[in-house]
Coordinates of C-alpha atoms (C1' of nucleotides) in Angstrom, one line a residue:
Chain G
M88 CA 157.8 -61.1 45.4
N89 CA 160.6 -63.5 46.5
F90 CA 164.2 -64.0 45.5
N91 CA 166.3 -67.0 46.2
I92 CA 169.9 -67.4 45.2
T93 CA 170.6 -71.0 44.4
A94 CA 174.2 -70.9 43.3
R95 CA 177.2 -68.6 43.4
D96 CA 180.3 -68.4 41.2
S97 CA 183.5 -68.6 43.2
A98 CA 185.7 -66.7 40.8
S99 CA 183.3 -63.7 40.3
K100 CA 180.2 -62.1 41.8
A101 CA 177.9 -64.0 39.5
R102 CA 174.9 -65.8 41.0
A103 CA 172.0 -67.9 39.9
G104 CA 168.6 -67.4 41.4
V105 CA 164.9 -67.7 41.2
L106 CA 162.6 -64.7 41.3
T107 CA 159.0 -65.5 42.2
T108 CA 156.1 -63.3 41.1
D109 CA 152.4 -63.8 41.0
H110 CA 152.7 -64.4 37.3
G111 CA 155.3 -67.1 37.7
T112 CA 159.0 -67.6 38.4
I113 CA 162.0 -66.1 36.7
Q114 CA 165.3 -68.0 36.5
T115 CA 168.2 -65.5 36.9
P116 CA 170.3 -64.2 35.5
I117 CA 167.7 -63.2 32.9
F118 CA 167.4 -61.1 29.8
M119 CA 164.0 -59.4 29.3
P120 CA 162.9 -58.6 25.8
V121 CA 161.7 -55.0 25.4
G122 CA 158.0 -54.6 24.4
T123 CA 157.7 -50.8 24.6
A124 CA 154.3 -50.3 23.1
G125 CA 152.9 -53.5 24.4
S126 CA 154.6 -55.6 21.7
V127 CA 158.0 -57.0 21.3
K128 CA 158.5 -55.5 17.8
A129 CA 158.0 -58.0 15.0
V130 CA 157.7 -61.1 17.1
H131 CA 154.5 -63.0 18.1
I132 CA 153.8 -63.6 21.7
R133 CA 153.6 -67.3 21.0
E134 CA 157.1 -67.2 19.7
I135 CA 158.3 -65.1 22.6
K136 CA 157.0 -67.8 24.9
E137 CA 157.6 -71.0 23.1
D138 CA 160.6 -70.4 20.9
V139 CA 162.5 -67.5 22.4
K140 CA 161.5 -68.8 25.9
A141 CA 161.4 -65.4 27.5
Q142 CA 160.3 -65.4 31.1
I143 CA 159.5 -61.7 31.6
I144 CA 159.1 -58.8 29.1
L145 CA 159.0 -55.0 29.4
G146 CA 156.4 -52.4 28.7
N147 CA 156.8 -48.7 28.8
T148 CA 154.8 -46.3 30.9
Y149 CA 155.3 -43.2 28.6
H150 CA 154.3 -45.0 25.4
L151 CA 151.4 -47.1 26.8
Y152 CA 150.0 -44.1 28.6
L153 CA 149.9 -42.1 25.3
R154 CA 148.6 -45.0 23.3
P155 CA 146.4 -47.0 23.8
G156 CA 145.9 -45.0 27.0
L157 CA 144.8 -45.9 30.5
D158 CA 141.1 -46.3 29.8
I159 CA 141.7 -49.1 27.3
L160 CA 144.3 -50.7 29.5
K161 CA 141.9 -50.8 32.5
K162 CA 139.0 -52.0 30.3
A163 CA 141.3 -54.8 29.0
G164 CA 142.1 -55.8 32.6
G165 CA 145.7 -54.8 32.4
L166 CA 148.5 -55.3 29.9
H167 CA 148.8 -59.0 30.4
K168 CA 145.3 -59.5 29.2
F169 CA 145.6 -56.9 26.5
N170 CA 148.7 -58.4 24.8
G171 CA 148.2 -62.0 25.7
W172 CA 151.4 -62.3 27.8
N173 CA 150.4 -64.1 31.0
R174 CA 153.9 -64.1 32.6
P175 CA 155.7 -61.3 34.5
I176 CA 155.9 -57.8 33.0
L177 CA 158.2 -55.0 34.0
T178 CA 157.4 -51.5 33.1
D179 CA 159.9 -48.8 32.6
S180 CA 158.7 -45.5 34.1
G181 CA 159.4 -43.1 31.3
G182 CA 162.7 -42.1 32.9
Y183 CA 164.5 -43.2 29.8
Q184 CA 162.2 -41.0 27.7
V185 CA 163.4 -38.1 29.9
Y186 CA 166.7 -38.8 28.3
S187 CA 165.8 -40.0 24.8
L188 CA 163.1 -37.4 24.2
A189 CA 165.1 -34.6 25.8
G190 CA 164.2 -32.2 23.0
S191 CA 160.5 -32.4 23.8
R192 CA 160.2 -32.3 27.6
K193 CA 160.9 -30.0 30.6
I194 CA 162.0 -31.2 34.0
K195 CA 160.9 -29.6 37.2
E196 CA 160.9 -30.7 40.8
E197 CA 157.3 -31.6 40.5
G198 CA 157.8 -33.9 37.5
V199 CA 158.3 -33.8 33.8
V200 CA 156.2 -32.2 31.1
F201 CA 156.4 -34.2 27.9
Q202 CA 155.2 -33.0 24.6
S203 CA 153.8 -36.0 22.9
H204 CA 155.9 -37.3 20.0
I205 CA 152.6 -38.5 18.5
D206 CA 150.5 -35.3 18.4
G207 CA 152.4 -32.6 20.3
S208 CA 150.0 -32.5 23.2
R209 CA 151.4 -31.8 26.7
H210 CA 151.4 -34.4 29.5
H211 CA 152.6 -34.0 33.1
F212 CA 154.5 -37.0 34.5
T213 CA 154.9 -36.9 38.3
P214 CA 156.3 -39.7 40.4
E215 CA 152.8 -40.2 41.8
G216 CA 151.2 -40.2 38.4
V217 CA 153.7 -42.6 37.0
M218 CA 153.0 -45.1 39.8
D219 CA 149.3 -44.8 39.0
I220 CA 150.0 -45.5 35.4
E221 CA 152.1 -48.5 36.2
R222 CA 149.3 -49.7 38.5
A223 CA 146.9 -49.3 35.6
I224 CA 149.2 -51.2 33.2
G225 CA 149.4 -53.9 35.8
A226 CA 153.2 -54.4 35.8
D227 CA 154.6 -57.0 38.2
I228 CA 157.6 -54.8 38.5
M229 CA 157.1 -51.1 38.5
M230 CA 160.2 -49.0 37.9
A231 CA 160.5 -45.8 39.9
F232 CA 160.3 -42.5 38.0
D233 CA 163.9 -41.2 37.5
E234 CA 165.9 -39.0 35.2
C235 CA 168.3 -41.0 33.1
T236 CA 171.2 -38.5 32.6
P237 CA 173.1 -38.3 29.3
Y238 CA 176.8 -39.0 28.7
P239 CA 178.8 -36.9 29.1
C240 CA 177.2 -35.2 32.0
E241 CA 178.7 -32.5 34.2
Y242 CA 179.2 -33.3 37.8
Q243 CA 177.0 -30.6 39.2
Y244 CA 174.2 -31.6 36.9
A245 CA 174.6 -35.3 37.7
K246 CA 174.5 -34.5 41.4
K247 CA 171.4 -32.3 41.2
S248 CA 169.6 -34.8 39.0
M249 CA 170.5 -37.7 41.2
E250 CA 169.2 -35.9 44.3
M251 CA 166.0 -35.1 42.5
T252 CA 165.6 -38.8 41.5
H253 CA 166.1 -39.7 45.1
R254 CA 163.3 -37.3 46.1
W255 CA 161.1 -38.6 43.4
L256 CA 161.8 -42.1 44.7
Q257 CA 160.4 -41.2 48.1
R258 CA 157.3 -40.0 46.4
C259 CA 157.0 -43.2 44.4
V260 CA 157.4 -45.3 47.5
D261 CA 154.7 -43.2 49.3
R262 CA 152.3 -43.6 46.4
V263 CA 152.8 -47.3 46.1
N264 CA 152.3 -47.7 49.9
T265 CA 149.1 -45.8 49.8
T266 CA 147.5 -47.5 46.8
D267 CA 146.4 -51.0 45.9
P268 CA 147.0 -53.1 42.8
L269 CA 144.0 -53.0 40.4
Y270 CA 144.0 -56.5 39.3
G271 CA 144.5 -58.6 42.4
Y272 CA 148.2 -59.6 42.2
Q273 CA 151.2 -58.1 43.8
Q274 CA 153.2 -55.2 42.2
S275 CA 156.8 -54.5 43.3
L276 CA 158.6 -51.2 43.0
F277 CA 162.2 -51.2 41.9
P278 CA 164.2 -48.0 42.6
I279 CA 167.0 -46.8 40.3
V280 CA 170.5 -45.8 41.1
Q281 CA 171.8 -42.8 39.2
G282 CA 175.0 -40.6 39.5
S283 CA 176.3 -40.7 36.0
V284 CA 180.0 -41.9 35.9
Y285 CA 181.0 -40.3 39.2
K286 CA 182.0 -42.8 41.9
D287 CA 181.1 -40.7 44.9
L288 CA 177.6 -40.0 43.4
R289 CA 177.1 -43.6 42.5
K290 CA 178.0 -44.6 46.1
I291 CA 175.6 -42.1 47.6
S292 CA 172.9 -43.1 45.2
A293 CA 173.3 -46.9 45.8
E294 CA 173.2 -46.3 49.6
T295 CA 170.1 -44.2 49.3
I296 CA 168.4 -46.7 47.0
A297 CA 169.4 -49.6 49.2
S298 CA 167.9 -47.9 52.3
H299 CA 164.4 -48.2 51.0
G300 CA 164.5 -52.0 51.2
C301 CA 162.6 -52.6 48.0
D302 CA 162.1 -56.0 46.4
G303 CA 164.8 -55.4 43.8
N304 CA 167.1 -52.6 42.7
A305 CA 168.1 -51.2 39.4
I306 CA 171.1 -49.4 38.0
G307 CA 170.3 -46.7 35.5
G308 CA 172.0 -44.0 33.6
L309 CA 174.5 -46.4 32.0
S310 CA 174.9 -47.6 28.5
V311 CA 174.2 -44.1 27.2
G312 CA 177.5 -43.7 25.3
E313 CA 180.2 -44.0 28.0
P314 CA 183.1 -46.5 27.5
A315 CA 182.2 -50.0 28.5
E316 CA 185.0 -50.0 31.1
M317 CA 183.4 -47.1 32.8
M318 CA 180.0 -48.9 32.8
Y319 CA 181.6 -51.9 34.4
E320 CA 183.4 -49.8 37.0
M321 CA 180.1 -48.1 38.0
T322 CA 178.3 -51.4 38.0
E323 CA 180.9 -53.1 40.2
L324 CA 180.9 -50.2 42.7
V325 CA 177.1 -50.1 42.9
C326 CA 176.7 -53.9 43.2
G327 CA 179.0 -53.8 46.2
I328 CA 176.5 -51.6 48.0
L329 CA 173.1 -52.8 46.9
P330 CA 171.7 -55.7 49.0
D331 CA 173.0 -59.0 48.1
D332 CA 169.8 -60.9 48.7
K333 CA 167.7 -58.8 46.3
P334 CA 167.8 -58.9 42.5
R335 CA 169.9 -56.4 40.7
Y336 CA 168.8 -55.0 37.4
L337 CA 171.2 -53.3 35.0
M338 CA 168.9 -51.2 32.8
G339 CA 169.4 -51.0 29.0
V340 CA 172.3 -53.4 28.8
G341 CA 173.5 -54.5 26.3
T342 CA 175.7 -56.4 24.0
P343 CA 176.3 -60.1 24.7
A344 CA 179.7 -59.2 26.2
N345 CA 178.2 -56.4 28.3
I346 CA 175.7 -58.9 29.7
L347 CA 178.3 -61.6 30.6
E348 CA 180.4 -59.0 32.3
G349 CA 177.4 -57.6 34.1
I350 CA 176.6 -61.1 35.4
A351 CA 180.1 -61.5 36.6
L352 CA 179.7 -58.3 38.6
G353 CA 176.5 -59.5 40.3
I354 CA 173.7 -58.4 38.0
D355 CA 170.6 -60.6 37.7
M356 CA 168.4 -58.8 35.2
F357 CA 169.0 -57.1 31.9
D358 CA 166.9 -55.6 29.1
C359 CA 168.0 -54.0 25.8
V360 CA 166.5 -53.1 22.5
M361 CA 169.6 -54.3 20.7
P362 CA 168.5 -57.8 19.8
T363 CA 165.3 -56.5 18.3
R364 CA 166.3 -53.2 16.9
N365 CA 169.6 -54.4 15.5
G366 CA 167.9 -57.5 14.3
R367 CA 165.4 -55.4 12.3
N368 CA 168.4 -53.7 10.8
G369 CA 170.1 -57.0 9.8
M370 CA 172.5 -57.7 12.6
L371 CA 172.5 -61.2 14.0
F372 CA 174.1 -62.3 17.3
T373 CA 175.3 -65.8 17.3
K374 CA 177.5 -68.1 19.4
N375 CA 180.3 -67.7 16.9
G376 CA 180.1 -63.9 16.6
I377 CA 178.2 -61.1 14.9
I378 CA 176.7 -61.3 11.4
N379 CA 175.5 -58.5 9.2
I380 CA 173.2 -60.5 7.1
K381 CA 173.0 -57.8 4.5
N382 CA 176.6 -58.2 3.6
E383 CA 177.4 -59.6 0.2
K384 CA 179.4 -62.5 1.6
W385 CA 176.2 -64.3 2.6
N386 CA 174.8 -64.1 -0.9
D387 CA 175.0 -67.8 -1.7
N388 CA 175.5 -69.2 1.8
F389 CA 172.8 -71.8 2.0
D390 CA 173.8 -73.0 5.5
P391 CA 171.3 -72.6 8.3
I392 CA 171.3 -69.1 10.0
E393 CA 173.0 -70.8 13.0
V394 CA 173.8 -74.4 13.3
N395 CA 172.5 -75.5 16.7
G396 CA 170.9 -72.2 17.2
A397 CA 168.3 -71.6 19.9
S398 CA 165.4 -70.8 17.6
F399 CA 163.6 -72.9 15.0
V400 CA 164.3 -70.1 12.6
D401 CA 167.9 -70.9 12.8
R402 CA 167.3 -74.3 11.3
E403 CA 164.4 -73.4 9.1
Y404 CA 166.0 -70.6 7.0
S405 CA 169.4 -70.2 5.3
K406 CA 171.6 -67.1 5.5
A407 CA 171.2 -66.6 1.8
Y408 CA 167.4 -66.6 2.1
L409 CA 167.5 -64.2 5.1
R410 CA 169.8 -61.9 3.2
H411 CA 167.4 -62.0 0.3
L412 CA 164.5 -61.1 2.5
F413 CA 166.4 -58.1 3.9
R414 CA 167.4 -56.9 0.4
A415 CA 163.9 -57.3 -0.9
G416 CA 162.5 -55.3 2.0
E417 CA 160.4 -58.3 3.0
I418 CA 158.8 -57.9 6.5
L419 CA 159.7 -61.6 7.2
G420 CA 163.4 -60.7 7.3
P421 CA 163.2 -58.4 10.4
M422 CA 160.8 -60.9 12.0
I423 CA 163.2 -63.8 11.6
A424 CA 166.2 -61.8 12.7
S425 CA 164.4 -60.4 15.8
Q426 CA 163.3 -63.9 16.8
H427 CA 166.7 -65.3 16.3
N428 CA 168.4 -62.6 18.3
L429 CA 166.0 -62.9 21.2
A430 CA 166.3 -66.7 21.3
F431 CA 170.1 -66.2 21.3
Y432 CA 170.0 -63.7 24.2
L433 CA 167.8 -66.0 26.2
W434 CA 170.1 -68.9 25.4
L435 CA 173.1 -66.8 26.5
V436 CA 171.7 -66.0 29.9
G437 CA 170.5 -69.5 30.3
E438 CA 173.9 -70.9 29.5
A439 CA 175.5 -68.4 31.9
R440 CA 173.1 -69.6 34.6
Q441 CA 174.1 -73.2 34.0
Q442 CA 177.8 -72.4 34.0
I443 CA 177.3 -70.6 37.4
I444 CA 175.6 -73.7 38.8
D445 CA 178.3 -75.9 37.3
G446 CA 181.0 -73.7 38.8
T447 CA 182.6 -73.0 35.5
F448 CA 181.2 -69.6 34.8
Y449 CA 184.2 -67.3 35.0
E450 CA 186.4 -69.2 32.6
W451 CA 183.6 -69.8 30.2
K452 CA 182.7 -66.1 30.3
N453 CA 186.2 -65.0 29.4
R454 CA 186.3 -67.2 26.4
A455 CA 182.7 -66.4 25.3
V456 CA 183.1 -62.6 25.5
K457 CA 185.8 -62.7 22.8
Q458 CA 184.1 -65.1 20.6
L459 CA 180.6 -63.6 20.7
M460 CA 181.8 -60.1 19.7
Q461 CA 183.9 -61.0 16.7
R462 CA 182.6 -60.0 13.3
L463 CA 181.8 -62.8 10.9
Chain B
rG17 C1' 157.1 -42.3 -48.2
rG18 C1' 156.7 -37.4 -45.1
rG19 C1' 157.5 -34.8 -40.4
rG20 C1' 159.3 -34.6 -35.4
rG21 C1' 161.9 -36.3 -30.8
rG22 C1' 165.9 -38.8 -28.6
rA23 C1' 170.7 -41.7 -27.3
rU24 C1' 174.3 -39.1 -20.3
rA25 C1' 177.6 -43.3 -15.0
rC26 C1' 174.5 -50.2 -12.9
rC27 C1' 169.1 -48.3 -14.1
rA28 C1' 165.9 -44.1 -14.6
rG29 C1' 166.9 -39.1 -15.4
rA30 C1' 168.8 -33.6 -14.9
rG31 C1' 172.5 -30.8 -17.3
rC32 C1' 172.6 -27.8 -22.9
rG33 C1' 180.1 -23.7 -24.1
rG34 C1' 184.1 -23.1 -18.8
rU35 C1' 182.1 -23.2 -11.7
rC36 C1' 180.9 -31.1 -14.7
rA37 C1' 183.8 -36.9 -12.9
rA38 C1' 178.5 -34.8 -14.2
rA39 C1' 172.1 -32.9 -10.0
rU40 C1' 168.3 -36.2 -8.1
rG41 C1' 165.9 -41.0 -7.4
rG42 C1' 166.5 -46.1 -7.5
rG43 C1' 169.8 -50.1 -7.3
rG44 C1' 174.7 -51.8 -5.3
rC45 C1' 178.3 -51.8 -1.4
rA46 C1' 179.6 -50.7 3.6
rG47 C1' 178.7 -48.6 8.6
rA48 C1' 175.8 -47.1 12.9
rC49 C1' 172.1 -48.8 16.5
rU50 C1' 172.6 -50.5 24.4
rG51 C1' 165.6 -48.9 30.3
rU52 C1' 162.8 -48.2 21.3
rA53 C1' 159.8 -41.2 18.1
rA54 C1' 163.9 -46.5 14.5
rA55 C1' 161.1 -52.3 9.2
rU56 C1' 165.5 -46.2 11.0
rC57 C1' 169.8 -43.3 10.1
rU58 C1' 174.7 -42.3 7.8
rG59 C1' 178.6 -42.9 4.3
rU60 C1' 180.0 -44.4 -0.4
rU61 C1' 179.1 -45.8 -5.7
rG62 C1' 184.7 -44.3 -13.3
rG63 C1' 190.3 -45.5 -12.2
rC64 C1' 194.7 -44.7 -9.2
rG65 C1' 197.4 -42.2 -5.4
rA66 C1' 197.4 -37.3 -0.2
rA67 C1' 196.8 -32.6 -2.5
rG68 C1' 196.3 -34.4 -7.5
rC69 C1' 196.3 -36.9 -12.0
rC70 C1' 194.1 -40.1 -15.7
rU71 C1' 190.0 -42.2 -19.0
rU72 C1' 184.2 -40.8 -19.5
rC73 C1' 178.2 -38.3 -21.5
rG74 C1' 175.9 -43.6 -28.9
rG75 C1' 180.2 -43.6 -33.1
rA76 C1' 183.6 -40.8 -36.3
rG77 C1' 185.1 -36.1 -37.7
rG78 C1' 185.0 -30.7 -37.0
rU79 C1' 184.4 -25.4 -34.7
rU80 C1' 186.6 -23.2 -30.1
rC81 C1' 191.7 -21.2 -25.7
rG82 C1' 187.9 -24.7 -23.8
rA83 C1' 182.5 -29.4 -25.8
rA84 C1' 178.1 -33.9 -22.3
rU85 C1' 176.6 -29.0 -24.2
rC86 C1' 177.6 -26.0 -31.1
rC87 C1' 178.3 -28.1 -36.5
rU88 C1' 178.6 -32.4 -40.2
rC89 C1' 178.0 -37.4 -41.3
rC90 C1' 177.0 -42.4 -39.4
rU91 C1' 174.4 -46.1 -36.2
rC92 C1' 170.3 -47.2 -33.2
rC93 C1' 165.5 -46.1 -30.7
rC94 C1' 160.7 -43.6 -30.1
rC95 C1' 156.3 -40.6 -31.8
rC96 C1' 152.9 -38.5 -35.4
rC97 C1' 150.9 -38.3 -40.6
rA98 C1' 150.2 -41.3 -45.0

RNA sequence: GGGGGGAUACCAGAGCGGUCAAAUGGGGCAGACUGUAAAUCUGUUGGCGAAGCCUUCGGAGGUUCGAAUCCUCCUCCCCCCA
């Protein structure tokens, strides 16, 4: 894996770069659609490639391990061949499930015992085991196994958790260094900074993570309910410590405004379920602001979903029609909304990239943040 | 022609003397959603203002301290037998 920074913004920490993997290059800053169970929900792979123009998507270790399972994944020749996405894939480690499925797991030093949300069966996730799973999935970027702490989180717990995540990281590194990829292409490990919203912990964590010299570094444990300003503060602090010449990935973020602010702080990679989940629930992100397509006001609005929108669905369908699809419970509604939102998110990071290259990013960002988040 | 059942809020449908502005669904309206247990979840749905008040349960009368609930008549609908 190789990362080249091709342009920097003078008024902020934003940068534009190119990340090279064995499955192709990624123009940063980038947004990565989430494909938890091997599918970006409600959107065909062909649309993800050709219409959304995604460059890398996510998969999830916990979910793919439970279903379809490693045997099928290996027989398929890895996730790329299984789901038809022949470009880079990043897998989350299950660290987020430690947070989101807190009610059905137990954390120990050795690892985490999950009780399957599917059938209740118990499964041990150790740092070593998670690396093996991510090898079997065939991710180009494998996230280290961590604990994503909740918000709020008491200092003592955040500290203990962070220290364990650091120990787990060493075990992940050791495992990756003593095993080989299964499918003949390189797989990179990205470690994850934790430390909740505590500056001293974040500092220690960022230094620890940086010391491993990995191909890229991630910031986790944010966007879990803390105020946005707190998230920006932590991000800024951590970005100042993580190596400048490696890609930085802010996990689970976020709203269009969150992403632009993150880019301004030096983040190169983002992922979030928001465009797909909120899309399935009728929320559309556009250049002019946010639309709840289920609202009565769109009842007889036959204008395109978004004039000059990034996706063909923006021109093909009207707001009134999309509202009708949602009200009628038609599956096409969530499909159109998901595709629109993803195309918008990819347009957003692409535009940010161009503004960085043009040297106009900072001013553009400040204007865009206000416009993008207003309710229409 | 004879016998029986019914009419409740946008719809369907509980309630059968006071705790009823009226259960529950659906529909409507609105909100939430940030490394996905989510095509999910929440709120609200007679009027007006904060407690509270005002007009409602086919229509008109009546009984009662009090009626969606009991009685009488009327209107309309459904079922069975001829």
